[in-house]
């Protein structure tokens, strides 16, 4: 008895124990050596040997085929493929789902024993069903959002200043896609420097969002400082539009080249009047210098106690109240800062970027009773062309700003400025329509709008690939090293390469 | 009829927000509105009295001391029920006024090195315990155990074996024929499920599940989720025996289907993944019940029950058809069709029902006990069986049970 228990204990690895292949007499307690037992033992041994040779349990198969112990419903063969007519059998849908289990086994017992493994003839997913499943998942997620997400979500009013240039498509598409994914209503106000153009209009019409395209009658300057000022003015212009039209919602300053995460839009729903989110600053530089730079700054941060965090945003004390502001430490970059658009140096942000502020649109409305006392009227600010650095200038008292993003600790927005040279050429709407619009004159023509302190021509040649593909860059470098007349072949290269890109 | 009434009452009860188990109480009221008063919320205190026999510690404490793993495996309900009853207000020290008698004997605590309980000594242990109580107290002989209840959470309940064929052969222990059995196993028309038994969920560790909760706003992006064995290579290499071939069928049909996130891995994020899934498969294994059902209910994942004729826990109090999806074993190849053709309103409704905290509470065995948890549901079940029919009280000298029936091995003393 003990031996048997021990044997069974040994063999038992999971929640049950399969007896030896003999389905008959299983209780071997005190087995008497009768002829029948000996016969079965011999047969068992024989089956074992055959199984060893064949590689599977032969005896089971024999018993299966000859002495079918299970009921007809259970088995035919070990791996029987069931002939199910899949599409037509869908008619037995929901009402039958619960019913089948009950109806079939109303009186019958479930049989113990070996059953076949039912496999349908084409065990692969049906695309229609996959689509249905995705719809189900989508609906479930929507329900979850309704249940646990923001109650009574407000419209998001996104303000984006833009102007036509090489990188406009890249940046604007990025913002557009972010806004298209926002699960709330969005009104997108695009302010364009230099007046509205068809190029921009064509781009933003693809969004499917409610867009407002406003022109701003001034050209975007080349120097970064001037550009920042103009952008502020453009945003202000958009705020005037909000005021005029009495748009209701939450104002977000979605700069083109910034990167917004979806959590940002969920977080801003919590704003009451004016909130501040932490912005991750990514000071950019156009070449390998930039990589070096960031590596250097990281080293510095390791050494220093006060690590220079590339974050601009609210700072709180332990009781989550606003006590101050983090600003990005620009000192290490001051020497290498970019001065004009397209410069290969570090583009620095201002002290507090507009992007980090979220406004309730009612703040800019006129004649609203429940506007808080500490907000200045929009018309009062920005007169005489003074520079409006940030929405803080709308406030009398800066301490009313609500810190969002778990009090400045969770960064859901990154600030980045990447631009090509102001005079770089690109095909209009990025469609190559021969004959090419761009005709660049032959050698040694001075570039129009030459900014002051231009780099030397040599460098210029190599810098052009910034706005075309890398292929071009490689080719041009090779070429430039070979021939002396660098400009002409380079320019031809450009034509050729752009044509290639159009053919693709 | 009673079942329908209680089911209907349960139906209409979802306006009531219940304070329980620190679950997300900011739940919005999507529930089916109606009046209160459903069976799950009954309070058993005052409706019954339970007398706990004082058995020598070799039947309970010493066994537990030998192997403390008994407190964490899925059969731990027997131990926690004992502890609960000792300190519960339904306990009475006067056996004359007791409605029910409880015998604390831990029959599922003889574990292998792997942690699996061996049932070979359990019949003898139970028999020995019953002999003790029948000789020391007159209450057993009064009714031959009809007002006694026992907790037998092992695979096939009081059949005391892990292998189904052997369990059926043994049948329920003869001495327990008249007692009420509280067990995890439930299958209709099965020898090991006695009429009038109370089916309970297997034990799942409440604290562990609590620590793995994720915010309910996390979108559910997995359609069907399952982790576990499909083939039990150790005991059934060719397949077809384990789970009656149903699990193997799931694997063979859906291993290539991107909607089905099924595998045999044991990830550390198992609980979190369940909370990100819409459907969780709960197929039978060697026995039809599984802790997956409890986990699915706790984590709000709609259970897809693939086990013919299964009797689910507290079936008279919980409307399982409304909460879960039942799929016949022979319909497993069509599982994807079945699941995708459930109307979306049904699915949302099931999720709402699952979100009800009283449902989750009823599946758990928290320590210390909380109101409306599984302990109280067991007591509710016992209370619903009261009052005892006068015919259970036997005349003195009248014997129904045959004390010498059963396999010879059972009759040996323990």
CSV table of N, CA, C and O in Angstrom, one decimal, chain A residues 319-390:
chain,number,residue,atom,x,y,z
A,319,UNK,N,2.9,70.5,-0.3
A,319,UNK,CA,1.4,70.4,-0.2
A,319,UNK,C,0.8,70.7,-1.6
A,319,UNK,O,-0.3,71.2,-1.7
A,320,UNK,N,1.6,70.6,-2.6
A,320,UNK,CA,1.2,70.7,-4.0
A,320,UNK,C,0.6,72.1,-4.3
A,320,UNK,O,-0.3,72.3,-5.0
A,321,UNK,N,1.3,73.1,-3.7
A,321,UNK,CA,0.9,74.4,-4.1
A,321,UNK,C,2.0,75.1,-4.9
A,321,UNK,O,3.2,74.8,-4.6
A,322,UNK,N,1.6,76.0,-5.8
A,322,UNK,CA,2.6,76.6,-6.6
A,322,UNK,C,3.5,77.5,-5.8
A,322,UNK,O,3.0,78.4,-5.1
A,323,UNK,N,4.8,77.3,-5.9
A,323,UNK,CA,5.7,78.2,-5.1
A,323,UNK,C,6.7,78.9,-6.1
A,323,UNK,O,7.3,79.8,-5.7
A,324,UNK,N,6.8,78.4,-7.2
A,324,UNK,CA,7.8,79.0,-8.1
A,324,UNK,C,7.8,78.4,-9.5
A,324,UNK,O,6.9,77.6,-9.8
A,325,UNK,N,8.8,78.6,-10.2
A,325,UNK,CA,8.9,78.1,-11.6
A,325,UNK,C,10.2,77.5,-11.9
A,325,UNK,O,11.3,78.1,-11.5
A,326,UNK,N,10.2,76.4,-12.6
A,326,UNK,CA,11.5,75.9,-13.1
A,326,UNK,C,11.7,76.5,-14.5
A,326,UNK,O,10.7,76.6,-15.3
A,327,UNK,N,12.8,77.0,-14.7
A,327,UNK,CA,13.1,77.5,-16.1
A,327,UNK,C,14.3,76.7,-16.6
A,327,UNK,O,15.1,76.3,-15.8
A,328,UNK,N,14.4,76.7,-17.8
A,328,UNK,CA,15.5,76.0,-18.4
A,328,UNK,C,16.8,76.8,-18.3
A,328,UNK,O,16.9,77.9,-18.6
A,329,UNK,N,17.8,76.1,-17.8
A,329,UNK,CA,19.1,76.8,-17.6
A,329,UNK,C,19.8,76.9,-19.0
A,329,UNK,O,20.3,75.9,-19.5
A,330,UNK,N,19.9,78.1,-19.5
A,330,UNK,CA,20.4,78.3,-20.8
A,330,UNK,C,21.9,78.6,-20.8
A,330,UNK,O,22.5,78.8,-21.9
A,331,UNK,N,22.5,78.8,-19.7
A,331,UNK,CA,23.9,79.3,-19.6
A,331,UNK,C,24.8,78.4,-20.4
A,331,UNK,O,25.6,78.9,-21.2
A,332,UNK,N,24.7,77.1,-20.3
A,332,UNK,CA,25.7,76.3,-21.0
A,332,UNK,C,25.6,76.4,-22.5
A,332,UNK,O,26.5,76.1,-23.2
A,333,UNK,N,24.5,76.9,-23.0
A,333,UNK,CA,24.3,76.9,-24.4
A,333,UNK,C,24.5,78.3,-25.0
A,333,UNK,O,24.4,78.5,-26.2
A,334,UNK,N,24.7,79.3,-24.1
A,334,UNK,CA,24.6,80.6,-24.6
A,334,UNK,C,25.6,80.9,-25.7
A,334,UNK,O,25.3,81.6,-26.6
A,335,UNK,N,26.8,80.3,-25.6
A,335,UNK,CA,27.8,80.6,-26.6
A,335,UNK,C,27.4,80.0,-27.9
A,335,UNK,O,27.7,80.6,-29.0
A,336,UNK,N,26.7,78.9,-27.9
A,336,UNK,CA,26.4,78.2,-29.2
A,336,UNK,C,25.0,78.4,-29.6
A,336,UNK,O,24.5,77.6,-30.4
A,337,UNK,N,24.4,79.4,-29.2
A,337,UNK,CA,23.0,79.5,-29.5
A,337,UNK,C,22.8,80.0,-31.0
A,337,UNK,O,23.6,80.7,-31.5
A,338,UNK,N,21.7,79.6,-31.5
A,338,UNK,CA,21.4,79.9,-32.9
A,338,UNK,C,20.9,81.3,-32.9
A,338,UNK,O,20.1,81.7,-32.0
A,339,UNK,N,21.2,82.0,-34.0
A,339,UNK,CA,20.7,83.3,-34.1
A,339,UNK,C,19.6,83.5,-35.1
A,339,UNK,O,18.7,84.3,-35.0
A,340,UNK,N,19.8,82.7,-36.2
A,340,UNK,CA,18.8,82.8,-37.2
A,340,UNK,C,18.2,81.5,-37.5
A,340,UNK,O,18.9,80.4,-37.3
A,341,UNK,N,17.1,81.5,-38.2
A,341,UNK,CA,16.5,80.2,-38.5
A,341,UNK,C,17.3,79.4,-39.5
A,341,UNK,O,17.7,79.9,-40.5
A,342,UNK,N,17.6,78.2,-39.2
A,342,UNK,CA,18.4,77.4,-40.1
A,342,UNK,C,19.8,77.3,-39.6
A,342,UNK,O,20.6,76.6,-40.2
A,343,UNK,N,20.1,78.0,-38.6
A,343,UNK,CA,21.5,78.0,-38.1
A,343,UNK,C,21.7,76.6,-37.5
A,343,UNK,O,20.9,76.1,-36.8
A,344,UNK,N,22.9,76.2,-37.6
A,344,UNK,CA,23.2,74.8,-37.1
A,344,UNK,C,23.6,74.9,-35.6
A,344,UNK,O,24.3,74.0,-35.1
A,345,UNK,N,23.0,75.8,-34.9
A,345,UNK,CA,23.4,75.8,-33.5
A,345,UNK,C,22.2,75.5,-32.7
A,345,UNK,O,21.1,75.2,-33.2
A,346,UNK,N,22.3,75.7,-31.4
A,346,UNK,CA,21.3,75.3,-30.5
A,346,UNK,C,20.2,76.4,-30.5
A,346,UNK,O,20.5,77.6,-30.4
A,347,UNK,N,19.0,76.0,-30.6
A,347,UNK,CA,17.9,76.9,-30.6
A,347,UNK,C,17.3,76.9,-29.2
A,347,UNK,O,16.9,75.9,-28.6
A,348,UNK,N,17.4,78.1,-28.6
A,348,UNK,CA,17.0,78.1,-27.2
A,348,UNK,C,15.5,78.7,-27.0
A,348,UNK,O,15.1,79.5,-27.8
A,349,UNK,N,14.9,78.2,-26.0
A,349,UNK,CA,13.5,78.7,-25.8
A,349,UNK,C,13.6,80.0,-25.0
A,349,UNK,O,14.7,80.4,-24.6
A,350,UNK,N,12.5,80.6,-24.8
A,350,UNK,CA,12.4,81.8,-23.9
A,350,UNK,C,12.3,81.3,-22.5
A,350,UNK,O,12.2,80.1,-22.3
A,351,UNK,N,12.2,82.3,-21.6
A,351,UNK,CA,12.1,81.9,-20.2
A,351,UNK,C,11.0,80.9,-19.9
A,351,UNK,O,11.2,79.9,-19.3
A,352,UNK,N,9.8,81.3,-20.3
A,352,UNK,CA,8.7,80.4,-20.1
A,352,UNK,C,7.9,80.4,-21.4
A,352,UNK,O,7.4,81.4,-21.9
A,353,UNK,N,7.9,79.2,-22.0
A,353,UNK,CA,7.2,79.1,-23.3
A,353,UNK,C,5.7,79.2,-23.2
A,353,UNK,O,5.1,78.7,-22.2
A,354,UNK,N,5.1,79.7,-24.2
A,354,UNK,CA,3.6,79.8,-24.3
A,354,UNK,C,3.0,78.4,-24.2
A,354,UNK,O,2.0,78.2,-23.6
A,355,UNK,N,3.8,77.4,-24.8
A,355,UNK,CA,3.2,76.1,-24.8
A,355,UNK,C,2.9,75.5,-23.5
A,355,UNK,O,2.1,74.6,-23.3
A,356,UNK,N,3.6,76.0,-22.4
A,356,UNK,CA,3.4,75.4,-21.1
A,356,UNK,C,2.2,76.0,-20.4
A,356,UNK,O,1.9,75.6,-19.3
A,357,UNK,N,1.4,76.8,-21.0
A,357,UNK,CA,0.3,77.4,-20.3
A,357,UNK,C,-1.0,77.0,-21.0
A,357,UNK,O,-1.1,76.9,-22.2
A,358,UNK,N,-2.0,76.7,-20.1
A,358,UNK,CA,-3.3,76.3,-20.6
A,358,UNK,C,-4.3,77.3,-20.1
A,358,UNK,O,-4.3,77.6,-18.9
A,359,UNK,N,-5.1,77.9,-21.0
A,359,UNK,CA,-6.1,78.9,-20.5
A,359,UNK,C,-7.5,78.4,-20.7
A,359,UNK,O,-7.8,77.6,-21.6
A,360,UNK,N,-8.3,78.8,-19.8
A,360,UNK,CA,-9.8,78.7,-20.0
A,360,UNK,C,-10.2,79.8,-20.9
A,360,UNK,O,-9.9,81.0,-20.7
A,361,UNK,N,-10.9,79.5,-22.0
A,361,UNK,CA,-11.1,80.5,-23.0
A,361,UNK,C,-12.0,81.7,-22.5
A,361,UNK,O,-11.9,82.8,-23.0
A,362,UNK,N,-12.7,81.4,-21.4
A,362,UNK,CA,-13.5,82.5,-20.9
A,362,UNK,C,-12.6,83.6,-20.3
A,362,UNK,O,-13.1,84.7,-20.1
A,363,UNK,N,-11.4,83.4,-20.1
A,363,UNK,CA,-10.5,84.4,-19.5
A,363,UNK,C,-10.4,85.6,-20.5
A,363,UNK,O,-10.1,86.7,-20.1
A,364,UNK,N,-10.5,85.2,-21.8
A,364,UNK,CA,-10.2,86.3,-22.8
A,364,UNK,C,-11.5,86.9,-23.3
A,364,UNK,O,-11.5,87.8,-24.1
A,365,UNK,N,-12.6,86.4,-22.8
A,365,UNK,CA,-13.9,87.0,-23.3
A,365,UNK,C,-14.0,88.4,-22.6
A,365,UNK,O,-13.6,88.6,-21.5
A,366,UNK,N,-14.8,89.2,-23.3
A,366,UNK,CA,-15.1,90.5,-22.7
A,366,UNK,C,-16.5,90.4,-22.1
A,366,UNK,O,-17.3,89.7,-22.5
A,367,UNK,N,-16.7,91.2,-21.1
A,367,UNK,CA,-18.0,91.3,-20.4
A,367,UNK,C,-18.5,90.0,-20.0
A,367,UNK,O,-19.7,89.6,-20.3
A,368,UNK,N,-17.7,89.3,-19.2
A,368,UNK,CA,-18.3,88.1,-18.6
A,368,UNK,C,-18.2,88.3,-17.1
A,368,UNK,O,-17.2,88.7,-16.6
A,369,UNK,N,-19.3,88.0,-16.4
A,369,UNK,CA,-19.4,88.3,-15.0
A,369,UNK,C,-18.4,87.5,-14.2
A,369,UNK,O,-17.8,87.9,-13.3
A,370,UNK,N,-18.4,86.2,-14.5
A,370,UNK,CA,-17.7,85.3,-13.5
A,370,UNK,C,-16.2,85.2,-13.9
A,370,UNK,O,-15.5,84.3,-13.5
A,371,UNK,N,-15.7,86.2,-14.6
A,371,UNK,CA,-14.3,86.2,-14.9
A,371,UNK,C,-13.6,86.6,-13.6
A,371,UNK,O,-14.0,87.5,-12.9
A,372,UNK,N,-12.5,85.9,-13.2
A,372,UNK,CA,-11.9,86.2,-12.0
A,372,UNK,C,-11.2,87.6,-12.0
A,372,UNK,O,-10.9,88.1,-13.1
A,373,UNK,N,-11.0,88.2,-10.9
A,373,UNK,CA,-10.6,89.6,-10.8
A,373,UNK,C,-9.1,89.7,-11.3
A,373,UNK,O,-8.7,90.8,-11.7
A,374,UNK,N,-8.4,88.7,-11.2
A,374,UNK,CA,-6.9,88.9,-11.4
A,374,UNK,C,-6.5,88.8,-12.9
A,374,UNK,O,-5.4,88.9,-13.2
A,375,UNK,N,-7.5,88.7,-13.8
A,375,UNK,CA,-7.1,88.7,-15.2
A,375,UNK,C,-7.3,90.0,-15.8
A,375,UNK,O,-8.4,90.7,-15.6
A,376,UNK,N,-6.3,90.4,-16.6
A,376,UNK,CA,-6.5,91.7,-17.3
A,376,UNK,C,-7.3,91.5,-18.5
A,376,UNK,O,-7.3,90.4,-19.1
A,377,UNK,N,-7.9,92.5,-19.0
A,377,UNK,CA,-8.6,92.4,-20.2
A,377,UNK,C,-7.7,92.3,-21.4
A,377,UNK,O,-6.6,93.0,-21.4
A,378,UNK,N,-8.1,91.5,-22.3
A,378,UNK,CA,-7.2,91.2,-23.4
A,378,UNK,C,-6.8,92.5,-24.2
A,378,UNK,O,-5.6,92.7,-24.6
A,379,UNK,N,-7.7,93.4,-24.3
A,379,UNK,CA,-7.4,94.6,-25.1
A,379,UNK,C,-6.4,95.5,-24.3
A,379,UNK,O,-5.7,96.3,-25.0
A,380,UNK,N,-6.3,95.4,-23.0
A,380,UNK,CA,-5.4,96.2,-22.3
A,380,UNK,C,-3.9,95.7,-22.5
A,380,UNK,O,-3.0,96.5,-22.5
A,381,UNK,N,-3.8,94.4,-22.7
A,381,UNK,CA,-2.4,93.9,-22.8
A,381,UNK,C,-2.1,94.0,-24.3
A,381,UNK,O,-2.9,93.9,-25.2
A,382,UNK,N,-0.9,94.1,-24.6
A,382,UNK,CA,-0.4,94.0,-25.9
A,382,UNK,C,-0.6,95.3,-26.8
A,382,UNK,O,-0.5,95.2,-28.0
A,383,UNK,N,-1.0,96.3,-26.1
A,383,UNK,CA,-1.0,97.6,-26.9
A,383,UNK,C,0.3,98.1,-27.1
A,383,UNK,O,1.3,97.7,-26.5
A,384,UNK,N,0.4,99.0,-28.0
A,384,UNK,CA,1.7,99.6,-28.4
A,384,UNK,C,2.8,98.6,-28.7
A,384,UNK,O,3.9,98.8,-28.5
A,385,UNK,N,2.3,97.5,-29.2
A,385,UNK,CA,3.3,96.5,-29.7
A,385,UNK,C,4.3,96.0,-28.7
A,385,UNK,O,5.4,95.6,-29.0
A,386,UNK,N,3.9,96.0,-27.4
A,386,UNK,CA,4.9,95.6,-26.4
A,386,UNK,C,5.0,94.0,-26.5
A,386,UNK,O,4.0,93.4,-26.9
A,387,UNK,N,6.1,93.5,-26.1
A,387,UNK,CA,6.3,92.1,-26.3
A,387,UNK,C,5.6,91.3,-25.2
A,387,UNK,O,5.8,91.6,-24.0
A,388,UNK,N,4.7,90.4,-25.6
A,388,UNK,CA,4.1,89.6,-24.6
A,388,UNK,C,4.8,88.3,-24.5
A,388,UNK,O,4.7,87.4,-25.4
A,389,UNK,N,5.6,88.2,-23.5
A,389,UNK,CA,6.4,87.0,-23.4
A,389,UNK,C,5.7,85.7,-23.1
A,389,UNK,O,6.0,84.7,-23.7
A,390,UNK,N,4.7,85.8,-22.3
A,390,UNK,CA,4.0,84.6,-22.0
A,390,UNK,C,2.6,85.0,-21.5
A,390,UNK,O,2.4,86.2,-21.2
